[in-house]
PDB file of C-alpha atoms and ligand atoms in Angstrom:
ATOM      1  CA  MET A   1       0.000   0.000   0.000  1.00 64.00           C
ATOM      2  CA  GLY A   2       1.384   3.434  -0.925  1.00 83.00           C
ATOM      3  CA  TYR A   3       0.985   6.100   1.720  1.00 95.00           C
ATOM      4  CA  GLU A   4      -0.690   9.447   1.067  1.00 97.00           C
ATOM      5  CA  PHE A   5      -0.548  11.072   4.487  1.00 98.00           C
ATOM      6  CA  ILE A   6       2.360   9.431   6.288  1.00 98.00           C
ATOM      7  CA  LEU A   7       6.033   9.305   5.397  1.00 98.00           C
ATOM      8  CA  TYR A   8       8.288   6.488   6.512  1.00 97.00           C
ATOM      9  CA  ASP A   9      12.058   6.752   6.577  1.00 96.00           C
ATOM     10  CA  ARG A  10      14.369   3.982   7.719  1.00 96.00           C
ATOM     11  CA  GLN A  11      17.571   5.445   9.160  1.00 93.00           C
ATOM     12  CA  PRO A  12      20.919   3.948  10.224  1.00 90.00           C
ATOM     13  CA  ASP A  13      21.027   1.936  13.456  1.00 88.00           C
ATOM     14  CA  ASP A  14      17.608   0.354  12.715  1.00 92.00           C
ATOM     15  CA  ILE A  15      15.727   3.512  13.634  1.00 96.00           C
ATOM     16  CA  GLY A  16      12.539   4.452  11.809  1.00 97.00           C
ATOM     17  CA  VAL A  17      10.845   7.832  11.491  1.00 98.00           C
ATOM     18  CA  ILE A  18       7.128   8.168  10.777  1.00 98.00           C
ATOM     19  CA  THR A  19       5.955  11.659   9.830  1.00 98.00           C
ATOM     20  CA  ILE A  20       2.256  12.526   9.810  1.00 98.00           C
ATOM     21  CA  ASN A  21       2.099  14.548   6.627  1.00 98.00           C
ATOM     22  CA  ARG A  22      -0.908  16.879   6.351  1.00 98.00           C
ATOM     23  CA  PRO A  23       0.763  20.184   7.240  1.00 98.00           C
ATOM     24  CA  LYS A  24      -1.967  22.351   5.653  1.00 98.00           C
ATOM     25  CA  VAL A  25      -4.370  21.171   8.359  1.00 98.00           C
ATOM     26  CA  LEU A  26      -1.721  20.976  11.078  1.00 98.00           C
ATOM     27  CA  ASN A  27      -1.473  17.204  10.514  1.00 98.00           C
ATOM     28  CA  ALA A  28      -5.053  16.558  11.640  1.00 98.00           C
ATOM     29  CA  LEU A  29      -5.830  12.840  11.511  1.00 98.00           C
ATOM     30  CA  ASN A  30      -8.477  11.742   9.043  1.00 97.00           C
ATOM     31  CA  TRP A  31      -9.669   8.165   8.427  1.00 96.00           C
ATOM     32  CA  GLN A  32      -7.117   7.658   5.672  1.00 97.00           C
ATOM     33  CA  THR A  33      -4.192   8.683   7.909  1.00 98.00           C
ATOM     34  CA  LEU A  34      -5.403   6.304  10.614  1.00 98.00           C
ATOM     35  CA  ARG A  35      -5.699   3.512   8.014  1.00 97.00           C
ATOM     36  CA  GLU A  36      -2.140   4.175   6.871  1.00 98.00           C
ATOM     37  CA  LEU A  37      -0.852   4.169  10.451  1.00 98.00           C
ATOM     38  CA  ARG A  38      -2.602   0.855  11.041  1.00 97.00           C
ATOM     39  CA  GLU A  39      -1.151  -0.575   7.823  1.00 97.00           C
ATOM     40  CA  PHE A  40       2.325   0.537   8.869  1.00 97.00           C
ATOM     41  CA  PHE A  41       2.179  -0.674  12.472  1.00 96.00           C
ATOM     42  CA  GLU A  42       0.398  -3.947  11.762  1.00 95.00           C
ATOM     43  CA  TYR A  43       2.037  -5.111   8.534  1.00 93.00           C
ATOM     44  CA  LEU A  44       5.220  -3.179   7.684  1.00 93.00           C
ATOM     45  CA  LEU A  45       6.738  -2.568  11.120  1.00 92.00           C
ATOM     46  CA  PRO A  46       6.983  -6.289  12.084  1.00 90.00           C
ATOM     47  CA  LYS A  47       9.014  -6.896   8.892  1.00 92.00           C
ATOM     48  CA  GLU A  48      11.280  -3.905   9.492  1.00 93.00           C
ATOM     49  CA  ASN A  49      12.562  -5.171  12.856  1.00 89.00           C
ATOM     50  CA  LEU A  50      13.348  -1.661  14.092  1.00 94.00           C
ATOM     51  CA  LYS A  51      15.117  -1.010  17.360  1.00 93.00           C
ATOM     52  CA  SER A  52      13.346   2.286  17.878  1.00 96.00           C
ATOM     53  CA  LEU A  53      10.758   4.437  16.116  1.00 97.00           C
ATOM     54  CA  ILE A  54      10.165   8.195  16.153  1.00 98.00           C
ATOM     55  CA  ILE A  55       6.758   9.704  15.350  1.00 98.00           C
ATOM     56  CA  THR A  56       6.568  13.380  14.409  1.00 98.00           C
ATOM     57  CA  GLY A  57       4.496  15.864  12.404  1.00 98.00           C
ATOM     58  CA  ALA A  58       5.336  17.522   9.073  1.00 98.00           C
ATOM     59  CA  GLY A  59       6.077  21.238   8.964  1.00 98.00           C
ATOM     60  CA  ASP A  60       7.042  23.607  11.667  1.00 95.00           C
ATOM     61  CA  ARG A  61       3.815  24.155  13.570  1.00 98.00           C
ATOM     62  CA  ALA A  62       2.219  20.916  14.644  1.00 98.00           C
ATOM     63  CA  PHE A  63       2.788  17.397  15.789  1.00 98.00           C
ATOM     64  CA  VAL A  64      -0.904  16.585  15.255  1.00 98.00           C
ATOM     65  CA  ALA A  65      -3.729  19.070  15.919  1.00 98.00           C
ATOM     66  CA  GLY A  66      -6.229  16.290  16.624  1.00 98.00           C
ATOM     67  CA  ALA A  67      -8.810  14.395  14.654  1.00 98.00           C
ATOM     68  CA  ASP A  68      -9.935  16.002  11.395  1.00 98.00           C
ATOM     69  CA  ILE A  69     -12.861  18.182  12.489  1.00 98.00           C
ATOM     70  CA  LEU A  70     -14.262  18.717   8.978  1.00 98.00           C
ATOM     71  CA  GLU A  71     -14.371  14.986   8.375  1.00 97.00           C
ATOM     72  CA  MET A  72     -15.912  14.315  11.802  1.00 96.00           C
ATOM     73  CA  TYR A  73     -18.530  17.002  11.251  1.00 97.00           C
ATOM     74  CA  ASN A  74     -19.809  15.158   8.185  1.00 96.00           C
ATOM     75  CA  MET A  75     -19.934  11.722   9.814  1.00 96.00           C
ATOM     76  CA  LYS A  76     -23.136   9.903  10.635  1.00 89.00           C
ATOM     77  CA  ASP A  77     -23.607   8.324  14.093  1.00 81.00           C
ATOM     78  CA  ARG A  78     -22.536   4.826  13.117  1.00 92.00           C
ATOM     79  CA  GLU A  79     -19.549   6.060  11.161  1.00 94.00           C
ATOM     80  CA  PHE A  80     -18.343   8.094  14.153  1.00 94.00           C
ATOM     81  CA  GLN A  81     -18.503   4.994  16.363  1.00 94.00           C
ATOM     82  CA  GLU A  82     -16.480   3.015  13.811  1.00 96.00           C
ATOM     83  CA  TYR A  83     -13.980   5.873  13.563  1.00 95.00           C
ATOM     84  CA  VAL A  84     -13.488   5.966  17.350  1.00 96.00           C
ATOM     85  CA  ASP A  85     -13.222   2.184  17.486  1.00 97.00           C
ATOM     86  CA  PHE A  86     -10.644   2.183  14.690  1.00 97.00           C
ATOM     87  CA  ALA A  87      -8.584   4.930  16.355  1.00 98.00           C
ATOM     88  CA  HIS A  88      -8.556   2.919  19.590  1.00 98.00           C
ATOM     89  CA  LYS A  89      -7.241  -0.137  17.725  1.00 97.00           C
ATOM     90  CA  VAL A  90      -4.510   1.900  16.041  1.00 98.00           C
ATOM     91  CA  TYR A  91      -3.376   3.538  19.278  1.00 98.00           C
ATOM     92  CA  GLU A  92      -3.376   0.224  21.158  1.00 97.00           C
ATOM     93  CA  LEU A  93      -1.296  -1.211  18.333  1.00 96.00           C
ATOM     94  CA  ILE A  94       1.233   1.642  18.621  1.00 97.00           C
ATOM     95  CA  GLU A  95       1.384   1.185  22.379  1.00 96.00           C
ATOM     96  CA  SER A  96       2.051  -2.545  22.085  1.00 94.00           C
ATOM     97  CA  VAL A  97       4.594  -2.798  19.228  1.00 94.00           C
ATOM     98  CA  PRO A  98       7.946  -4.203  20.383  1.00 92.00           C
ATOM     99  CA  SER A  99      10.018  -1.224  19.180  1.00 91.00           C
ATOM    100  CA  PRO A 100      10.016   1.639  21.669  1.00 96.00           C
ATOM    101  CA  CYS A 101       8.227   4.664  20.141  1.00 98.00           C
ATOM    102  CA  ILE A 102       9.313   8.236  20.768  1.00 98.00           C
ATOM    103  CA  ALA A 103       6.952  11.139  20.055  1.00 98.00           C
ATOM    104  CA  ALA A 104       8.909  14.155  18.761  1.00 98.00           C
ATOM    105  CA  ILE A 105       6.320  16.850  19.547  1.00 98.00           C
ATOM    106  CA  ASN A 106       7.242  19.690  17.225  1.00 98.00           C
ATOM    107  CA  GLY A 107       4.228  21.951  17.846  1.00 98.00           C
ATOM    108  CA  TYR A 108       0.543  21.520  18.632  1.00 98.00           C
ATOM    109  CA  ALA A 109      -0.370  18.126  20.115  1.00 98.00           C
ATOM    110  CA  LEU A 110      -4.093  18.486  20.657  1.00 98.00           C
ATOM    111  CA  GLY A 111      -6.900  16.018  21.189  1.00 98.00           C
ATOM    112  CA  GLY A 112      -6.125  12.912  19.118  1.00 98.00           C
ATOM    113  CA  GLY A 113      -2.599  14.313  18.632  1.00 98.00           C
ATOM    114  CA  CYS A 114      -1.958  14.417  22.360  1.00 98.00           C
ATOM    115  CA  GLU A 115      -3.527  10.946  22.619  1.00 98.00           C
ATOM    116  CA  LEU A 116      -1.178   9.726  19.871  1.00 98.00           C
ATOM    117  CA  ALA A 117       1.822  11.079  21.810  1.00 98.00           C
ATOM    118  CA  LEU A 118       0.526   9.312  24.917  1.00 97.00           C
ATOM    119  CA  SER A 119       0.406   6.002  23.039  1.00 97.00           C
ATOM    120  CA  CYS A 120       4.152   6.376  22.468  1.00 98.00           C
ATOM    121  CA  ASP A 121       6.632   5.311  25.128  1.00 98.00           C
ATOM    122  CA  ILE A 122       8.613   8.548  25.485  1.00 98.00           C
ATOM    123  CA  ARG A 123       7.701  12.160  24.633  1.00 98.00           C
ATOM    124  CA  VAL A 124      10.171  14.896  23.655  1.00 98.00           C
ATOM    125  CA  ALA A 125       8.626  18.344  23.157  1.00 98.00           C
ATOM    126  CA  SER A 126       9.771  21.505  21.434  1.00 98.00           C
ATOM    127  CA  GLU A 127       9.668  24.517  23.747  1.00 98.00           C
ATOM    128  CA  LYS A 128       7.053  25.887  21.312  1.00 98.00           C
ATOM    129  CA  ALA A 129       4.765  22.867  21.694  1.00 98.00           C
ATOM    130  CA  LYS A 130       1.282  23.253  23.077  1.00 98.00           C
ATOM    131  CA  LEU A 131      -0.643  20.297  24.413  1.00 98.00           C
ATOM    132  CA  GLY A 132      -4.223  19.830  25.434  1.00 98.00           C
ATOM    133  CA  PHE A 133      -7.663  18.412  24.873  1.00 98.00           C
ATOM    134  CA  PRO A 134      -9.918  20.998  23.212  1.00 98.00           C
ATOM    135  CA  GLU A 135     -12.698  18.475  22.483  1.00 98.00           C
ATOM    136  CA  VAL A 136     -15.184  19.981  24.963  1.00 98.00           C
ATOM    137  CA  LYS A 137     -15.105  23.118  22.792  1.00 98.00           C
ATOM    138  CA  LEU A 138     -16.517  20.916  20.010  1.00 97.00           C
ATOM    139  CA  GLY A 139     -19.236  19.359  22.130  1.00 97.00           C
ATOM    140  CA  ILE A 140     -17.451  16.026  22.605  1.00 97.00           C
ATOM    141  CA  PHE A 141     -14.607  14.884  24.878  1.00 97.00           C
ATOM    142  CA  PRO A 142     -11.268  13.130  24.261  1.00 98.00           C
ATOM    143  CA  GLY A 143     -12.330   9.635  23.249  1.00 97.00           C
ATOM    144  CA  TRP A 144      -9.226   8.073  21.718  1.00 97.00           C
ATOM    145  CA  GLY A 145      -7.841   6.927  25.058  1.00 95.00           C
ATOM    146  CA  GLY A 146      -7.346  10.464  26.381  1.00 93.00           C
ATOM    147  CA  THR A 147      -9.441  10.257  29.511  1.00 96.00           C
ATOM    148  CA  GLN A 148      -7.758   6.987  30.470  1.00 96.00           C
ATOM    149  CA  ARG A 149      -4.101   7.347  29.450  1.00 95.00           C
ATOM    150  CA  VAL A 150      -3.876  10.908  30.787  1.00 95.00           C
ATOM    151  CA  THR A 151      -5.450   9.953  34.110  1.00 96.00           C
ATOM    152  CA  ARG A 152      -2.846   7.237  34.564  1.00 93.00           C
ATOM    153  CA  ILE A 153      -0.072   9.802  34.095  1.00 93.00           C
ATOM    154  CA  LEU A 154      -1.491  12.959  35.683  1.00 95.00           C
ATOM    155  CA  GLY A 155      -4.017  11.662  38.210  1.00 95.00           C
ATOM    156  CA  LEU A 156      -7.690  12.602  38.394  1.00 97.00           C
ATOM    157  CA  GLY A 157      -7.577  16.305  39.309  1.00 97.00           C
ATOM    158  CA  ARG A 158      -5.164  17.545  36.646  1.00 96.00           C
ATOM    159  CA  THR A 159      -6.785  15.370  33.987  1.00 97.00           C
ATOM    160  CA  LYS A 160     -10.210  16.804  34.801  1.00 97.00           C
ATOM    161  CA  GLU A 161      -8.849  20.344  34.711  1.00 97.00           C
ATOM    162  CA  LEU A 162      -7.334  19.765  31.248  1.00 97.00           C
ATOM    163  CA  VAL A 163     -10.324  17.864  29.850  1.00 98.00           C
ATOM    164  CA  PHE A 164     -13.137  19.987  31.339  1.00 98.00           C
ATOM    165  CA  THR A 165     -11.574  23.372  30.430  1.00 98.00           C
ATOM    166  CA  GLY A 166     -10.173  22.365  27.040  1.00 98.00           C
ATOM    167  CA  GLU A 167      -7.290  24.767  27.702  1.00 98.00           C
ATOM    168  CA  MET A 168      -3.846  24.157  26.236  1.00 98.00           C
ATOM    169  CA  ILE A 169      -0.692  23.988  28.325  1.00 98.00           C
ATOM    170  CA  ASP A 170       2.777  24.900  27.102  1.00 98.00           C
ATOM    171  CA  ALA A 171       5.712  22.491  26.918  1.00 98.00           C
ATOM    172  CA  ASN A 172       7.248  23.547  30.239  1.00 98.00           C
ATOM    173  CA  GLU A 173       3.983  23.012  32.093  1.00 98.00           C
ATOM    174  CA  ALA A 174       3.569  19.665  30.290  1.00 98.00           C
ATOM    175  CA  PHE A 175       7.037  18.719  31.545  1.00 98.00           C
ATOM    176  CA  ARG A 176       6.268  19.920  35.074  1.00 97.00           C
ATOM    177  CA  VAL A 177       3.171  17.724  35.327  1.00 96.00           C
ATOM    178  CA  GLY A 178       4.805  14.710  33.629  1.00 96.00           C
ATOM    179  CA  LEU A 179       2.972  14.762  30.302  1.00 97.00           C
ATOM    180  CA  VAL A 180       6.292  14.966  28.415  1.00 98.00           C
ATOM    181  CA  GLU A 181       9.702  13.663  29.454  1.00 98.00           C
ATOM    182  CA  LYS A 182      11.862  16.396  27.886  1.00 98.00           C
ATOM    183  CA  VAL A 183      11.596  19.962  26.573  1.00 98.00           C
ATOM    184  CA  VAL A 184      14.231  21.150  24.108  1.00 98.00           C
ATOM    185  CA  PRO A 185      14.756  24.158  21.809  1.00 98.00           C
ATOM    186  CA  HIS A 186      12.390  23.999  18.837  1.00 98.00           C
ATOM    187  CA  GLU A 187      15.085  23.270  16.277  1.00 98.00           C
ATOM    188  CA  SER A 188      16.505  20.404  18.408  1.00 98.00           C
ATOM    189  CA  VAL A 189      13.405  18.285  18.878  1.00 98.00           C
ATOM    190  CA  MET A 190      14.237  15.707  16.183  1.00 98.00           C
ATOM    191  CA  GLU A 191      17.913  15.695  17.168  1.00 98.00           C
ATOM    192  CA  GLU A 192      16.993  14.888  20.780  1.00 98.00           C
ATOM    193  CA  ALA A 193      14.477  12.234  19.703  1.00 98.00           C
ATOM    194  CA  ARG A 194      17.166  10.677  17.493  1.00 97.00           C
ATOM    195  CA  ARG A 195      19.680  10.813  20.329  1.00 98.00           C
ATOM    196  CA  ILE A 196      17.320   8.871  22.590  1.00 98.00           C
ATOM    197  CA  ALA A 197      16.459   6.460  19.753  1.00 97.00           C
ATOM    198  CA  HIS A 198      20.174   5.802  19.069  1.00 96.00           C
ATOM    199  CA  THR A 199      20.876   5.213  22.746  1.00 96.00           C
ATOM    200  CA  ILE A 200      18.041   2.679  22.918  1.00 96.00           C
ATOM    201  CA  ALA A 201      19.172   1.089  19.627  1.00 95.00           C
ATOM    202  CA  ASN A 202      22.567   0.358  21.170  1.00 94.00           C
ATOM    203  CA  ARG A 203      21.145  -1.453  24.190  1.00 96.00           C
ATOM    204  CA  GLY A 204      20.276  -5.143  24.273  1.00 96.00           C
ATOM    205  CA  PRO A 205      17.139  -5.336  22.092  1.00 95.00           C
ATOM    206  CA  ILE A 206      15.647  -8.318  23.903  1.00 95.00           C
ATOM    207  CA  GLY A 207      16.036  -6.580  27.263  1.00 96.00           C
ATOM    208  CA  VAL A 208      14.431  -3.382  25.915  1.00 96.00           C
ATOM    209  CA  ARG A 209      11.490  -5.228  24.327  1.00 95.00           C
ATOM    210  CA  LEU A 210      10.755  -7.369  27.342  1.00 96.00           C
ATOM    211  CA  ALA A 211      11.091  -4.349  29.649  1.00 97.00           C
ATOM    212  CA  LYS A 212       8.427  -2.588  27.559  1.00 97.00           C
ATOM    213  CA  ILE A 213       6.066  -5.522  28.079  1.00 97.00           C
ATOM    214  CA  ALA A 214       6.875  -5.714  31.801  1.00 97.00           C
ATOM    215  CA  ILE A 215       6.228  -1.983  32.278  1.00 97.00           C
ATOM    216  CA  ASN A 216       3.103  -1.714  30.093  1.00 96.00           C
ATOM    217  CA  ALA A 217       1.388  -4.954  31.063  1.00 96.00           C
ATOM    218  CA  GLY A 218       2.589  -4.740  34.666  1.00 97.00           C
ATOM    219  CA  SER A 219       1.071  -1.287  35.114  1.00 94.00           C
ATOM    220  CA  GLU A 220      -2.373  -2.831  34.465  1.00 93.00           C
ATOM    221  CA  MET A 221      -1.937  -5.579  37.098  1.00 97.00           C
ATOM    222  CA  ASP A 222      -1.841  -5.738  40.850  1.00 97.00           C
ATOM    223  CA  LEU A 223       1.718  -5.615  42.212  1.00 97.00           C
ATOM    224  CA  LYS A 224       2.003  -9.338  43.007  1.00 98.00           C
ATOM    225  CA  LYS A 225       1.063 -10.398  39.466  1.00 97.00           C
ATOM    226  CA  ALA A 226       3.178  -7.646  37.939  1.00 97.00           C
ATOM    227  CA  LEU A 227       6.227  -8.783  39.916  1.00 98.00           C
ATOM    228  CA  LEU A 228       5.612 -12.368  38.780  1.00 98.00           C
ATOM    229  CA  LEU A 229       5.491 -11.160  35.170  1.00 98.00           C
ATOM    230  CA  GLU A 230       8.718  -9.216  35.712  1.00 98.00           C
ATOM    231  CA  LYS A 231      10.510 -12.273  37.140  1.00 97.00           C
ATOM    232  CA  THR A 232       9.380 -14.430  34.225  1.00 97.00           C
ATOM    233  CA  LEU A 233      10.415 -11.927  31.563  1.00 97.00           C
ATOM    234  CA  VAL A 234      13.817 -11.103  33.047  1.00 97.00           C
ATOM    235  CA  SER A 235      14.527 -14.839  33.220  1.00 96.00           C
ATOM    236  CA  LEU A 236      13.840 -15.033  29.475  1.00 94.00           C
ATOM    237  CA  CYS A 237      16.552 -12.395  28.970  1.00 95.00           C
ATOM    238  CA  PHE A 238      18.971 -14.569  30.910  1.00 92.00           C
ATOM    239  CA  ASP A 239      18.622 -17.314  28.296  1.00 90.00           C
ATOM    240  CA  SER A 240      19.717 -14.996  25.469  1.00 95.00           C
ATOM    241  CA  GLU A 241      23.093 -14.695  23.717  1.00 96.00           C
ATOM    242  CA  ASP A 242      22.801 -10.953  24.285  1.00 96.00           C
ATOM    243  CA  ARG A 243      22.912 -11.471  28.041  1.00 96.00           C
ATOM    244  CA  ILE A 244      26.189 -13.391  27.726  1.00 96.00           C
ATOM    245  CA  GLU A 245      27.599 -10.741  25.372  1.00 97.00           C
ATOM    246  CA  GLY A 246      26.491  -7.807  27.581  1.00 97.00           C
ATOM    247  CA  MET A 247      27.985  -9.228  30.747  1.00 97.00           C
ATOM    248  CA  LYS A 248      31.162 -10.452  29.016  1.00 97.00           C
ATOM    249  CA  ALA A 249      31.687  -7.053  27.372  1.00 97.00           C
ATOM    250  CA  PHE A 250      31.467  -5.411  30.785  1.00 97.00           C
ATOM    251  CA  LEU A 251      34.050  -7.804  32.212  1.00 98.00           C
ATOM    252  CA  ASP A 252      36.303  -7.342  29.138  1.00 98.00           C
ATOM    253  CA  LYS A 253      35.926  -3.529  29.496  1.00 98.00           C
ATOM    254  CA  ARG A 254      34.622  -3.093  25.938  1.00 97.00           C
ATOM    255  CA  GLU A 255      31.328  -2.066  24.296  1.00 96.00           C
ATOM    256  CA  PRO A 256      28.902  -4.965  23.697  1.00 97.00           C
ATOM    257  CA  THR A 257      27.778  -6.044  20.226  1.00 95.00           C
ATOM    258  CA  PHE A 258      24.200  -7.235  20.595  1.00 96.00           C
ATOM    259  CA  LYS A 259      22.576  -9.495  18.002  1.00 93.00           C
ATOM    260  CA  GLY A 260      19.031  -9.582  19.345  1.00 91.00           C
ATOM    261  CA  LYS A 261      19.334 -13.321  19.989  1.00 92.00           C
TER     262      LYS A 261
HETATM  263  N1  COA B   1      -9.138  19.336  11.938  1.00 61.27           N
HETATM  264  C1  COA B   1      -9.263  19.885  10.727  1.00 61.27           C
HETATM  265  N2  COA B   1      -8.600  20.988  10.327  1.00 61.27           N
HETATM  266  C2  COA B   1      -7.782  21.547  11.232  1.00 61.27           C
HETATM  267  C3  COA B   1      -7.605  21.045  12.516  1.00 61.27           C
HETATM  268  C4  COA B   1      -8.331  19.873  12.861  1.00 61.27           C
HETATM  269  N3  COA B   1      -8.199  19.291  14.044  1.00 61.27           N
HETATM  270  N4  COA B   1      -6.739  21.831  13.177  1.00 61.27           N
HETATM  271  C5  COA B   1      -6.372  22.789  12.332  1.00 61.27           C
HETATM  272  N5  COA B   1      -7.000  22.645  11.143  1.00 61.27           N
HETATM  273  C6  COA B   1      -6.876  23.463   9.949  1.00 61.27           C
HETATM  274  C7  COA B   1      -7.639  24.772  10.092  1.00 61.27           C
HETATM  275  O1  COA B   1      -9.005  24.597   9.796  1.00 61.27           O
HETATM  276  C8  COA B   1      -6.914  25.634   9.077  1.00 61.27           C
HETATM  277  O2  COA B   1      -7.378  25.295   7.794  1.00 61.27           O
HETATM  278  P1  COA B   1      -7.646  26.478   6.702  1.00 61.27           P
HETATM  279  O3  COA B   1      -6.271  27.060   6.448  1.00 61.27           O
HETATM  280  O4  COA B   1      -8.198  25.742   5.533  1.00 61.27           O
HETATM  281  O5  COA B   1      -8.571  27.449   7.363  1.00 61.27           O
HETATM  282  C9  COA B   1      -5.467  25.148   9.187  1.00 61.27           C
HETATM  283  O6  COA B   1      -5.533  23.856   9.789  1.00 61.27           O
HETATM  284  C10 COA B   1      -4.603  26.034  10.047  1.00 61.27           C
HETATM  285  O7  COA B   1      -5.239  26.180  11.308  1.00 61.27           O
HETATM  286  P2  COA B   1      -5.655  27.600  11.942  1.00 61.27           P
HETATM  287  O8  COA B   1      -6.803  27.350  12.876  1.00 61.27           O
HETATM  288  O9  COA B   1      -5.874  28.610  10.874  1.00 61.27           O
HETATM  289  O10 COA B   1      -4.336  27.956  12.736  1.00 61.27           O
HETATM  290  P3  COA B   1      -4.216  28.838  14.060  1.00 61.27           P
HETATM  291  O11 COA B   1      -2.769  29.080  14.249  1.00 61.27           O
HETATM  292  O12 COA B   1      -5.106  30.010  14.009  1.00 61.27           O
HETATM  293  O13 COA B   1      -4.737  27.881  15.242  1.00 61.27           O
HETATM  294  C11 COA B   1      -4.980  25.795  16.426  1.00 61.27           C
HETATM  295  C12 COA B   1      -4.082  26.678  15.533  1.00 61.27           C
HETATM  296  C13 COA B   1      -4.305  24.441  16.603  1.00 61.27           C
HETATM  297  C14 COA B   1      -5.138  26.466  17.814  1.00 61.27           C
HETATM  298  C15 COA B   1      -6.373  25.639  15.762  1.00 61.27           C
HETATM  299  O14 COA B   1      -6.182  25.210  14.427  1.00 61.27           O
HETATM  300  C16 COA B   1      -7.287  24.652  16.436  1.00 61.27           C
HETATM  301  O15 COA B   1      -7.868  24.963  17.473  1.00 61.27           O
HETATM  302  N6  COA B   1      -7.441  23.456  15.826  1.00 61.27           N
HETATM  303  C17 COA B   1      -8.367  22.448  16.307  1.00 61.27           C
HETATM  304  C18 COA B   1      -7.779  21.704  17.471  1.00 61.27           C
HETATM  305  C19 COA B   1      -8.791  20.715  18.026  1.00 61.27           C
HETATM  306  O16 COA B   1      -9.874  21.046  18.429  1.00 61.27           O
HETATM  307  N7  COA B   1      -8.380  19.430  18.067  1.00 61.27           N
HETATM  308  C20 COA B   1      -9.192  18.357  18.596  1.00 61.27           C
HETATM  309  C21 COA B   1     -10.044  17.774  17.526  1.00 61.27           C
HETATM  310  S1  COA B   1     -11.038  16.463  18.160  1.00 61.27           S
END
């Protein structure tokens, strides 16, 4: 499938970059963009075997300014339900892919755009970025995981303030409350995302992938079950060639060469 609204670039070190490419509408997500994201994450990404993936927005103003309001306005009831259901599937897919995903937030991350960033593992924001959930201004509320993923990060009070007022916060406030992990000068946002991606790409890939499962799945369990999951997964790492290489490299005082085996 050729892509109309996303760009995919495979870079050295097994790092991929996905760019949402609708800059004229601040990269608003329409059905077709969601379909392309699903196609990429479900069918192409597993073949690419990436060590890390960056998601960003085209142009200089926006990561993603939310769902496409014009398209939503023209939807019938049933179609809207299917659209929401589809978006949920895509975001759950992004959250669960083995490669760690980094959101490079290069401007507005609103509504579905903020929810997309929250489906990624790590968020780096430009100091010009603005984040928020303006949906209540449109007579709806954030329904692509927003009320749930944000609550798990910010807690009930801050989430309600953001969701009920629909007001945007700037990157520094987003950092202060834990919605993004880093704020960098505008022109450095991709450079910082790449730096993190490269660092991850040089770690033991099995360890990174299993840690992602332990953290994501464990956060949905009670502590006893989560600790059991952690024990099981870390024991799987111990059976890998990478574990032998990583520990031997330390003892030999050299950098490890991991094979992902
Ligand atoms: N859906 C569809 N089109 C959108 C969009 C969206 N979510 N966000 C921006 N656009 C379009 C605008 O309609 C405009 O198109 P036009 O040039 O044909 O008029 C273009 O992108 C530029 O946006 P504009 O509003 O002119 O830029 P601005 O700098 O004045 O404001 C925002 C920027 C982000 C504050 C404003 O565009 C906005 O509030 N967007 C909607 C955000 C939103 O509600 N998201 C949640 C949707 S569920």
